mmCIF file of C-alpha atoms in Angstrom:
data_model
loop_
_atom_site.group_PDB
_atom_site.id
_atom_site.type_symbol
_atom_site.label_atom_id
_atom_site.label_comp_id
_atom_site.label_asym_id
_atom_site.label_seq_id
_atom_site.Cartn_x
_atom_site.Cartn_y
_atom_site.Cartn_z
ATOM 1 C CA MET A 741 -78.655 -43.888 71.794
ATOM 2 C CA ARG A 742 -76.723 -40.925 70.455
ATOM 3 C CA ARG A 743 -73.010 -41.089 71.311
ATOM 4 C CA GLU A 744 -70.932 -37.916 71.540
ATOM 5 C CA ILE A 745 -67.532 -38.516 69.924
ATOM 6 C CA ALA A 746 -64.642 -36.150 70.715
ATOM 7 C CA ILE A 747 -61.698 -35.976 68.307
ATOM 8 C CA VAL A 748 -58.798 -34.201 70.023
ATOM 9 C CA VAL A 749 -56.338 -32.276 67.841
ATOM 10 C CA PHE A 750 -53.438 -29.910 68.489
ATOM 11 C CA PRO A 751 -51.099 -27.701 66.411
ATOM 12 C CA GLY A 752 -49.203 -29.980 64.018
ATOM 13 C CA PHE A 753 -51.590 -32.941 64.293
ATOM 14 C CA GLN A 754 -51.732 -35.482 61.459
ATOM 15 C CA LEU A 755 -54.879 -34.702 59.465
ATOM 16 C CA LEU A 756 -55.794 -38.309 58.599
ATOM 17 C CA ASP A 757 -55.593 -39.286 62.284
ATOM 18 C CA ALA A 758 -58.648 -37.081 62.771
ATOM 19 C CA ALA A 759 -60.326 -37.196 59.353
ATOM 20 C CA GLY A 760 -60.235 -40.999 59.071
ATOM 21 C CA PRO A 761 -62.301 -41.665 62.210
ATOM 22 C CA VAL A 762 -64.581 -38.726 61.398
ATOM 23 C CA ALA A 763 -65.394 -40.292 58.002
ATOM 24 C CA VAL A 764 -66.134 -43.671 59.604
ATOM 25 C CA PHE A 765 -68.573 -42.215 62.129
ATOM 26 C CA GLU A 766 -70.177 -40.133 59.387
ATOM 27 C CA MET A 767 -70.855 -43.260 57.313
ATOM 28 C CA ALA A 768 -72.189 -45.159 60.322
ATOM 29 C CA GLU A 769 -74.509 -42.243 61.054
ATOM 30 C CA ARG A 770 -75.905 -42.484 57.518
ATOM 31 C CA PHE A 771 -76.901 -46.100 58.057
ATOM 32 C CA ARG A 772 -78.055 -45.685 61.673
ATOM 33 C CA PRO A 773 -79.249 -42.072 62.077
ATOM 34 C CA ASP A 774 -78.817 -40.338 65.417
ATOM 35 C CA SER A 775 -76.077 -42.743 66.514
ATOM 36 C CA TYR A 776 -73.164 -40.306 66.623
ATOM 37 C CA ALA A 777 -72.379 -36.619 67.030
ATOM 38 C CA ILE A 778 -68.809 -35.633 66.139
ATOM 39 C CA ASN A 779 -66.941 -32.936 68.055
ATOM 40 C CA VAL A 780 -63.459 -31.644 67.267
ATOM 41 C CA LEU A 781 -61.644 -30.396 70.373
ATOM 42 C CA ALA A 782 -58.307 -28.727 71.059
ATOM 43 C CA PRO A 783 -56.628 -27.020 74.021
ATOM 44 C CA GLY A 784 -58.245 -23.593 74.105
ATOM 45 C CA GLY A 785 -60.280 -24.292 70.967
ATOM 46 C CA GLY A 786 -60.142 -22.165 67.816
ATOM 47 C CA ILE A 787 -58.576 -22.802 64.406
ATOM 48 C CA VAL A 788 -55.974 -25.577 64.598
ATOM 49 C CA ARG A 789 -53.415 -26.072 61.831
ATOM 50 C CA SER A 790 -52.444 -29.645 60.923
ATOM 51 C CA SER A 791 -48.985 -30.731 59.774
ATOM 52 C CA SER A 792 -50.209 -30.472 56.165
ATOM 53 C CA GLY A 793 -51.350 -26.879 56.635
ATOM 54 C CA VAL A 794 -55.054 -27.758 56.482
ATOM 55 C CA CYS A 795 -56.935 -26.321 59.460
ATOM 56 C CA LEU A 796 -59.856 -27.535 61.556
ATOM 57 C CA ALA A 797 -62.134 -25.482 63.763
ATOM 58 C CA ALA A 798 -62.159 -26.895 67.282
ATOM 59 C CA ALA A 799 -64.097 -26.295 70.462
ATOM 60 C CA PRO A 800 -62.293 -26.042 73.820
ATOM 61 C CA MET A 801 -61.665 -29.431 75.402
ATOM 62 C CA GLU A 802 -63.579 -28.442 78.524
ATOM 63 C CA SER A 803 -66.863 -28.184 76.617
ATOM 64 C CA GLY A 804 -69.334 -31.059 76.494
ATOM 65 C CA CYS A 805 -69.832 -34.518 77.958
ATOM 66 C CA PHE A 806 -68.456 -37.293 75.777
ATOM 67 C CA ASP A 807 -68.979 -41.006 75.320
ATOM 68 C CA THR A 808 -65.725 -41.600 73.426
ATOM 69 C CA VAL A 809 -62.533 -39.552 73.224
ATOM 70 C CA ILE A 810 -60.097 -40.153 70.339
ATOM 71 C CA VAL A 811 -56.722 -38.401 70.507
ATOM 72 C CA SER A 812 -54.974 -37.843 67.190
ATOM 73 C CA GLY A 813 -51.220 -38.085 66.725
ATOM 74 C CA GLY A 814 -48.574 -36.246 64.782
ATOM 75 C CA ASN A 815 -44.860 -35.640 64.628
ATOM 76 C CA LEU A 816 -43.379 -36.549 68.003
ATOM 77 C CA ALA A 817 -41.984 -33.053 68.470
ATOM 78 C CA GLN A 818 -45.515 -31.621 68.199
ATOM 79 C CA VAL A 819 -46.909 -34.387 70.401
ATOM 80 C CA GLU A 820 -44.449 -33.615 73.184
ATOM 81 C CA GLU A 821 -44.922 -29.861 72.811
ATOM 82 C CA ASN A 822 -48.685 -30.191 73.284
ATOM 83 C CA GLN A 823 -48.781 -32.887 75.949
ATOM 84 C CA ALA A 824 -49.369 -30.860 79.104
ATOM 85 C CA GLY A 825 -52.897 -29.570 78.512
ATOM 86 C CA ILE A 826 -54.220 -32.691 76.809
ATOM 87 C CA VAL A 827 -52.694 -35.044 79.375
ATOM 88 C CA ALA A 828 -54.162 -33.068 82.266
ATOM 89 C CA TRP A 829 -57.594 -33.171 80.626
ATOM 90 C CA LEU A 830 -57.319 -36.908 79.939
ATOM 91 C CA GLY A 831 -56.628 -37.433 83.619
ATOM 92 C CA ASP A 832 -60.256 -36.535 84.376
ATOM 93 C CA ASP A 833 -61.317 -39.810 82.710
ATOM 94 C CA ALA A 834 -64.980 -38.800 82.522
ATOM 95 C CA TRP A 835 -65.983 -40.879 79.475
ATOM 96 C CA ARG A 836 -66.851 -44.470 78.619
ATOM 97 C CA ARG A 837 -63.805 -45.163 76.457
ATOM 98 C CA VAL A 838 -60.699 -43.454 75.166
ATOM 99 C CA ALA A 839 -58.510 -44.086 72.134
ATOM 100 C CA GLY A 840 -55.203 -42.906 70.692
ATOM 101 C CA VAL A 841 -54.475 -42.911 66.958
ATOM 102 C CA CYS A 842 -50.846 -43.403 65.900
ATOM 103 C CA SER A 843 -48.592 -41.352 68.209
ATOM 104 C CA GLY A 844 -51.736 -40.241 70.040
ATOM 105 C CA ALA A 845 -50.897 -43.221 72.241
ATOM 106 C CA PHE A 846 -48.161 -41.058 73.800
ATOM 107 C CA PHE A 847 -50.825 -38.783 75.297
ATOM 108 C CA LEU A 848 -52.662 -41.744 76.813
ATOM 109 C CA ALA A 849 -49.458 -43.257 78.175
ATOM 110 C CA GLU A 850 -48.318 -39.938 79.647
ATOM 111 C CA ALA A 851 -51.668 -39.682 81.429
ATOM 112 C CA GLY A 852 -51.151 -43.150 82.911
ATOM 113 C CA LEU A 853 -54.124 -44.617 81.049
ATOM 114 C CA LEU A 854 -52.003 -47.355 79.471
ATOM 115 C CA ASP A 855 -50.135 -48.536 82.569
ATOM 116 C CA GLU A 856 -50.193 -52.353 82.729
ATOM 117 C CA ARG A 857 -52.295 -52.421 79.550
ATOM 118 C CA ARG A 858 -51.638 -53.654 76.028
ATOM 119 C CA ALA A 859 -51.243 -50.955 73.396
ATOM 120 C CA THR A 860 -49.762 -50.143 70.011
ATOM 121 C CA THR A 861 -48.475 -47.092 68.149
ATOM 122 C CA HIS A 862 -46.779 -46.198 64.861
ATOM 123 C CA TRP A 863 -43.889 -48.556 64.102
ATOM 124 C CA ALA A 864 -41.435 -45.642 63.735
ATOM 125 C CA ALA A 865 -42.197 -44.453 67.276
ATOM 126 C CA ALA A 866 -42.367 -47.910 68.867
ATOM 127 C CA GLU A 867 -38.861 -48.079 70.308
ATOM 128 C CA ARG A 868 -39.076 -44.580 71.754
ATOM 129 C CA PHE A 869 -42.469 -45.426 73.242
ATOM 130 C CA ARG A 870 -41.196 -48.676 74.735
ATOM 131 C CA LEU A 871 -38.264 -46.953 76.444
ATOM 132 C CA ARG A 872 -40.339 -44.062 77.727
ATOM 133 C CA TYR A 873 -43.287 -46.088 79.018
ATOM 134 C CA PRO A 874 -41.982 -49.417 80.351
ATOM 135 C CA LYS A 875 -45.244 -50.088 82.225
ATOM 136 C CA VAL A 876 -47.126 -50.392 78.922
ATOM 137 C CA GLN A 877 -47.268 -53.778 77.197
ATOM 138 C CA LEU A 878 -46.498 -52.537 73.686
ATOM 139 C CA ASP A 879 -47.522 -54.752 70.767
ATOM 140 C CA ALA A 880 -46.157 -52.710 67.884
ATOM 141 C CA ASP A 881 -47.090 -55.331 65.293
ATOM 142 C CA ARG A 882 -50.849 -54.788 65.524
ATOM 143 C CA MET A 883 -53.040 -52.457 63.491
ATOM 144 C CA PHE A 884 -54.973 -51.690 66.654
ATOM 145 C CA VAL A 885 -55.231 -52.990 70.202
ATOM 146 C CA ARG A 886 -58.152 -52.951 72.599
ATOM 147 C CA ASP A 887 -57.573 -53.413 76.301
ATOM 148 C CA GLY A 888 -60.848 -52.947 78.126
ATOM 149 C CA ASP A 889 -62.131 -49.422 77.537
ATOM 150 C CA VAL A 890 -58.803 -48.150 76.160
ATOM 151 C CA TRP A 891 -57.988 -48.483 72.452
ATOM 152 C CA THR A 892 -54.852 -47.602 70.465
ATOM 153 C CA SER A 893 -54.052 -47.893 66.761
ATOM 154 C CA ALA A 894 -50.938 -48.066 64.645
ATOM 155 C CA GLY A 895 -49.839 -45.516 62.086
ATOM 156 C CA ILE A 896 -52.173 -42.930 60.579
ATOM 157 C CA SER A 897 -54.598 -44.857 58.306
ATOM 158 C CA ALA A 898 -55.041 -47.446 61.072
ATOM 159 C CA GLY A 899 -57.282 -44.890 62.765
ATOM 160 C CA ILE A 900 -59.895 -45.954 60.204
ATOM 161 C CA ASP A 901 -59.531 -49.577 61.327
ATOM 162 C CA LEU A 902 -59.896 -48.526 64.952
ATOM 163 C CA ALA A 903 -62.982 -46.398 64.260
ATOM 164 C CA LEU A 904 -64.641 -49.246 62.336
ATOM 165 C CA ALA A 905 -64.021 -51.500 65.333
ATOM 166 C CA LEU A 906 -65.576 -48.893 67.626
ATOM 167 C CA VAL A 907 -68.637 -48.752 65.372
ATOM 168 C CA GLU A 908 -68.857 -52.541 65.364
ATOM 169 C CA ASP A 909 -68.650 -52.513 69.163
ATOM 170 C CA ASP A 910 -71.517 -49.997 69.309
ATOM 171 C CA LEU A 911 -73.792 -50.927 66.417
ATOM 172 C CA GLY A 912 -72.786 -54.422 65.356
ATOM 173 C CA PRO A 913 -70.842 -55.862 62.408
ATOM 174 C CA GLY A 914 -73.552 -55.095 59.850
ATOM 175 C CA ILE A 915 -73.308 -51.316 60.205
ATOM 176 C CA ALA A 916 -69.501 -51.466 60.395
ATOM 177 C CA ARG A 917 -69.404 -53.538 57.212
ATOM 178 C CA ARG A 918 -71.673 -51.106 55.342
ATOM 179 C CA ALA A 919 -69.569 -48.159 56.514
ATOM 180 C CA ALA A 920 -66.412 -49.921 55.314
ATOM 181 C CA GLN A 921 -68.010 -50.685 51.946
ATOM 182 C CA GLN A 922 -69.038 -47.064 51.538
ATOM 183 C CA LEU A 923 -65.465 -45.971 52.316
ATOM 184 C CA VAL A 924 -64.081 -48.713 50.022
ATOM 185 C CA VAL A 925 -61.840 -50.147 52.739
ATOM 186 C CA HIS A 926 -61.553 -53.529 54.438
ATOM 187 C CA GLN A 927 -63.719 -53.845 57.524
ATOM 188 C CA ARG A 928 -61.307 -56.216 59.268
ATOM 189 C CA ARG A 929 -57.875 -55.266 58.014
ATOM 190 C CA HIS A 930 -56.918 -54.778 61.660
ATOM 191 C CA VAL A 931 -57.393 -58.411 62.734
ATOM 192 C CA GLY A 932 -53.908 -59.840 62.916
ATOM 193 C CA GLN A 933 -52.528 -57.775 60.062
ATOM 194 C CA SER A 934 -49.091 -56.373 60.677
ATOM 195 C CA GLN A 935 -48.537 -52.642 60.266
ATOM 196 C CA TYR A 936 -45.153 -53.589 58.801
ATOM 197 C CA SER A 937 -46.719 -54.871 55.563
ATOM 198 C CA VAL A 938 -45.650 -51.794 53.604
ATOM 199 C CA LEU A 939 -42.123 -52.048 54.967
ATOM 200 C CA VAL A 940 -42.019 -55.709 53.964
ATOM 201 C CA GLU A 941 -43.118 -54.813 50.444
ATOM 202 C CA GLN A 942 -40.395 -52.181 50.205
ATOM 203 C CA GLY A 943 -37.743 -54.443 51.683
ATOM 204 C CA GLY A 944 -37.305 -52.360 54.815
ATOM 205 C CA LYS A 945 -36.835 -48.717 55.699
ATOM 206 C CA THR A 946 -34.013 -48.332 53.154
ATOM 207 C CA GLY A 947 -35.103 -51.043 50.709
ATOM 208 C CA ARG A 948 -32.072 -53.105 51.654
ATOM 209 C CA PHE A 949 -33.964 -56.407 51.612
ATOM 210 C CA GLY A 950 -36.233 -55.691 48.648
ATOM 211 C CA GLU A 951 -34.655 -58.319 46.399
ATOM 212 C CA LEU A 952 -34.742 -60.876 49.206
ATOM 213 C CA VAL A 953 -38.454 -60.286 49.884
ATOM 214 C CA ARG A 954 -39.241 -60.734 46.185
ATOM 215 C CA TRP A 955 -37.192 -63.948 46.205
ATOM 216 C CA MET A 956 -39.076 -65.180 49.290
ATOM 217 C CA ARG A 957 -42.428 -64.411 47.748
ATOM 218 C CA ALA A 958 -41.545 -66.321 44.559
ATOM 219 C CA ARG A 959 -40.572 -69.409 46.607
ATOM 220 C CA ILE A 960 -43.153 -69.169 49.360
ATOM 221 C CA ALA A 961 -43.934 -72.915 49.248
ATOM 222 C CA GLU A 962 -40.332 -73.810 50.056
ATOM 223 C CA PRO A 963 -38.727 -74.014 53.536
ATOM 224 C CA MET A 964 -37.442 -70.611 54.656
ATOM 225 C CA PRO A 965 -35.163 -71.117 57.686
ATOM 226 C CA VAL A 966 -33.039 -68.188 58.817
ATOM 227 C CA ASP A 967 -29.881 -69.919 57.635
ATOM 228 C CA ARG A 968 -31.197 -70.079 54.067
ATOM 229 C CA LEU A 969 -32.356 -66.464 54.085
ATOM 230 C CA ALA A 970 -29.028 -65.322 55.545
ATOM 231 C CA GLU A 971 -27.121 -67.213 52.862
ATOM 232 C CA ARG A 972 -29.231 -65.554 50.166
ATOM 233 C CA ALA A 973 -28.473 -62.157 51.725
ATOM 234 C CA ALA A 974 -24.759 -63.042 51.953
ATOM 235 C CA MET A 975 -24.731 -62.479 55.716
ATOM 236 C CA SER A 976 -24.135 -64.565 58.818
ATOM 237 C CA PRO A 977 -27.404 -65.832 60.369
ATOM 238 C CA ARG A 978 -26.978 -63.737 63.528
ATOM 239 C CA HIS A 979 -26.099 -60.548 61.655
ATOM 240 C CA PHE A 980 -28.915 -61.142 59.167
ATOM 241 C CA ALA A 981 -31.552 -61.687 61.856
ATOM 242 C CA ARG A 982 -30.582 -58.452 63.644
ATOM 243 C CA ALA A 983 -30.347 -56.381 60.456
ATOM 244 C CA PHE A 984 -33.601 -57.725 59.030
ATOM 245 C CA ALA A 985 -35.552 -57.012 62.214
ATOM 246 C CA ALA A 986 -34.053 -53.507 62.433
ATOM 247 C CA GLU A 987 -35.031 -52.735 58.815
ATOM 248 C CA ILE A 988 -38.540 -54.215 58.839
ATOM 249 C CA GLY A 989 -39.439 -54.269 62.511
ATOM 250 C CA ALA A 990 -40.320 -57.958 62.550
ATOM 251 C CA THR A 991 -38.347 -61.186 62.676
ATOM 252 C CA PRO A 992 -37.657 -63.197 59.506
ATOM 253 C CA ALA A 993 -39.981 -65.957 60.756
ATOM 254 C CA LYS A 994 -42.849 -63.501 61.279
ATOM 255 C CA VAL A 995 -42.374 -62.026 57.818
ATOM 256 C CA VAL A 996 -42.285 -65.481 56.210
ATOM 257 C CA GLU A 997 -45.551 -66.393 57.939
ATOM 258 C CA GLY A 998 -47.041 -63.042 56.900
ATOM 259 C CA LEU A 999 -46.172 -63.631 53.245
ATOM 260 C CA ARG A 1000 -47.660 -67.116 53.440
ATOM 261 C CA LEU A 1001 -50.828 -65.844 55.068
ATOM 262 C CA GLU A 1002 -51.161 -63.157 52.417
ATOM 263 C CA ALA A 1003 -50.794 -65.649 49.554
ATOM 264 C CA ALA A 1004 -53.056 -68.221 51.201
ATOM 265 C CA ARG A 1005 -55.805 -65.711 51.971
ATOM 266 C CA VAL A 1006 -55.900 -64.508 48.353
ATOM 267 C CA ALA A 1007 -56.222 -68.120 47.177
ATOM 268 C CA VAL A 1008 -58.884 -68.921 49.785
ATOM 269 C CA GLU A 1009 -61.020 -65.886 48.945
ATOM 270 C CA THR A 1010 -60.666 -65.892 45.150
ATOM 271 C CA SER A 1011 -60.591 -69.577 44.177
ATOM 272 C CA HIS A 1012 -62.281 -72.919 44.776
ATOM 273 C CA LEU A 1013 -59.009 -74.782 45.321
ATOM 274 C CA HIS A 1014 -58.999 -77.411 48.064
ATOM 275 C CA MET A 1015 -57.570 -76.207 51.360
ATOM 276 C CA ASP A 1016 -54.872 -78.903 51.324
ATOM 277 C CA HIS A 1017 -53.699 -77.676 47.927
ATOM 278 C CA ILE A 1018 -53.572 -74.038 49.107
ATOM 279 C CA ALA A 1019 -51.719 -75.025 52.277
ATOM 280 C CA ALA A 1020 -49.098 -76.971 50.313
ATOM 281 C CA SER A 1021 -48.620 -74.268 47.677
ATOM 282 C CA THR A 1022 -48.130 -71.509 50.269
ATOM 283 C CA GLY A 1023 -45.723 -73.323 52.569
ATOM 284 C CA PHE A 1024 -48.049 -74.295 55.407
ATOM 285 C CA GLY A 1025 -47.742 -77.983 54.580
ATOM 286 C CA ASP A 1026 -51.225 -79.077 55.570
ATOM 287 C CA ALA A 1027 -54.670 -77.583 56.012
ATOM 288 C CA SER A 1028 -54.775 -77.954 59.801
ATOM 289 C CA ARG A 1029 -51.573 -75.949 60.249
ATOM 290 C CA MET A 1030 -52.872 -73.300 57.853
ATOM 291 C CA ARG A 1031 -56.153 -73.147 59.747
ATOM 292 C CA ARG A 1032 -54.380 -72.521 63.056
ATOM 293 C CA ALA A 1033 -52.343 -69.726 61.459
ATOM 294 C CA PHE A 1034 -55.506 -68.129 60.023
ATOM 295 C CA VAL A 1035 -57.353 -68.219 63.338
ATOM 296 C CA ARG A 1036 -54.335 -66.741 65.115
ATOM 297 C CA ALA A 1037 -53.843 -63.976 62.534
ATOM 298 C CA PHE A 1038 -57.338 -63.186 61.235
ATOM 299 C CA GLY A 1039 -59.581 -64.472 63.988
ATOM 300 C CA ALA A 1040 -61.373 -66.745 61.496
ATOM 301 C CA SER A 1041 -60.825 -70.042 59.713
ATOM 302 C CA PRO A 1042 -60.070 -70.258 55.972
ATOM 303 C CA GLN A 1043 -63.551 -71.720 55.423
ATOM 304 C CA SER A 1044 -65.175 -68.751 57.194
ATOM 305 C CA LEU A 1045 -63.207 -66.248 55.132
ATOM 306 C CA ARG A 1046 -64.119 -68.090 51.929
ATOM 307 C CA ARG A 1047 -67.809 -67.983 52.806
ATOM 308 C CA GLY A 1048 -67.548 -64.302 53.681
ATOM 309 C CA ALA A 1049 -65.900 -63.557 50.324
ATOM 310 C CA GLY A 1050 -68.569 -65.499 48.456
ATOM 311 C CA ALA A 1051 -65.968 -67.711 46.756
#
């Protein structure tokens, strides 16, 4: 069955929000011909200039009957400036599923499509989104969120993760995996992975906690209570917890678990070490606790990920 995919853009849209999903559907089409037809739409149609200056030719939004509608994002000023026409069109809800990439979630929320649903958006816009749309259950930590027939993704490149998940939903994991391999990206980066990983690596928005993150990573097998981290940062525990979350967008405990998961997954997928050894060396303590963390974060056990990696 051929599925008509509509990618909605507007003046000032983020190019990768549109180009990323387009590339995914193109690759899927190579492996399963006549599965997808890609349409770029915009209010009024015509040549639409992205925030980078690169332009796309778009058809008017009123043209065609679509299976899936994906709304790109951009700078919030451009999003708000272009909301009226797109939101009114989204209100028709004449397709099987709808998705928002990055701040494209604002269009969906404004149209009421996210009321009482789970959703995500770019970490930098999360607080503004939460205040503006209190009826939406925002999970700003996720790479993408699916709630029924409505999908949203985190910042920019996460549109690729979302599109791969859409392909998997349509054509199965085999085609999605081949598309990901062709694009040289992870098929399942979205499962449980925090969109704050880059911020963690940098030590926060300003780099304030860069030295602390490096220190944590070097001692990942050791206990990491907030009191110890606060002492290392020369701050009171309460002040540290607030400042750390404001800089990175996640609590110290969540970041510690993320660093442990990262180290453990590398060891699981690239070595033949016993699971108990990996769990002890990455701070999980024992294999059963590590397994629970893996299933919660990645949707799969360490053994499953090892088999999938061919280790």
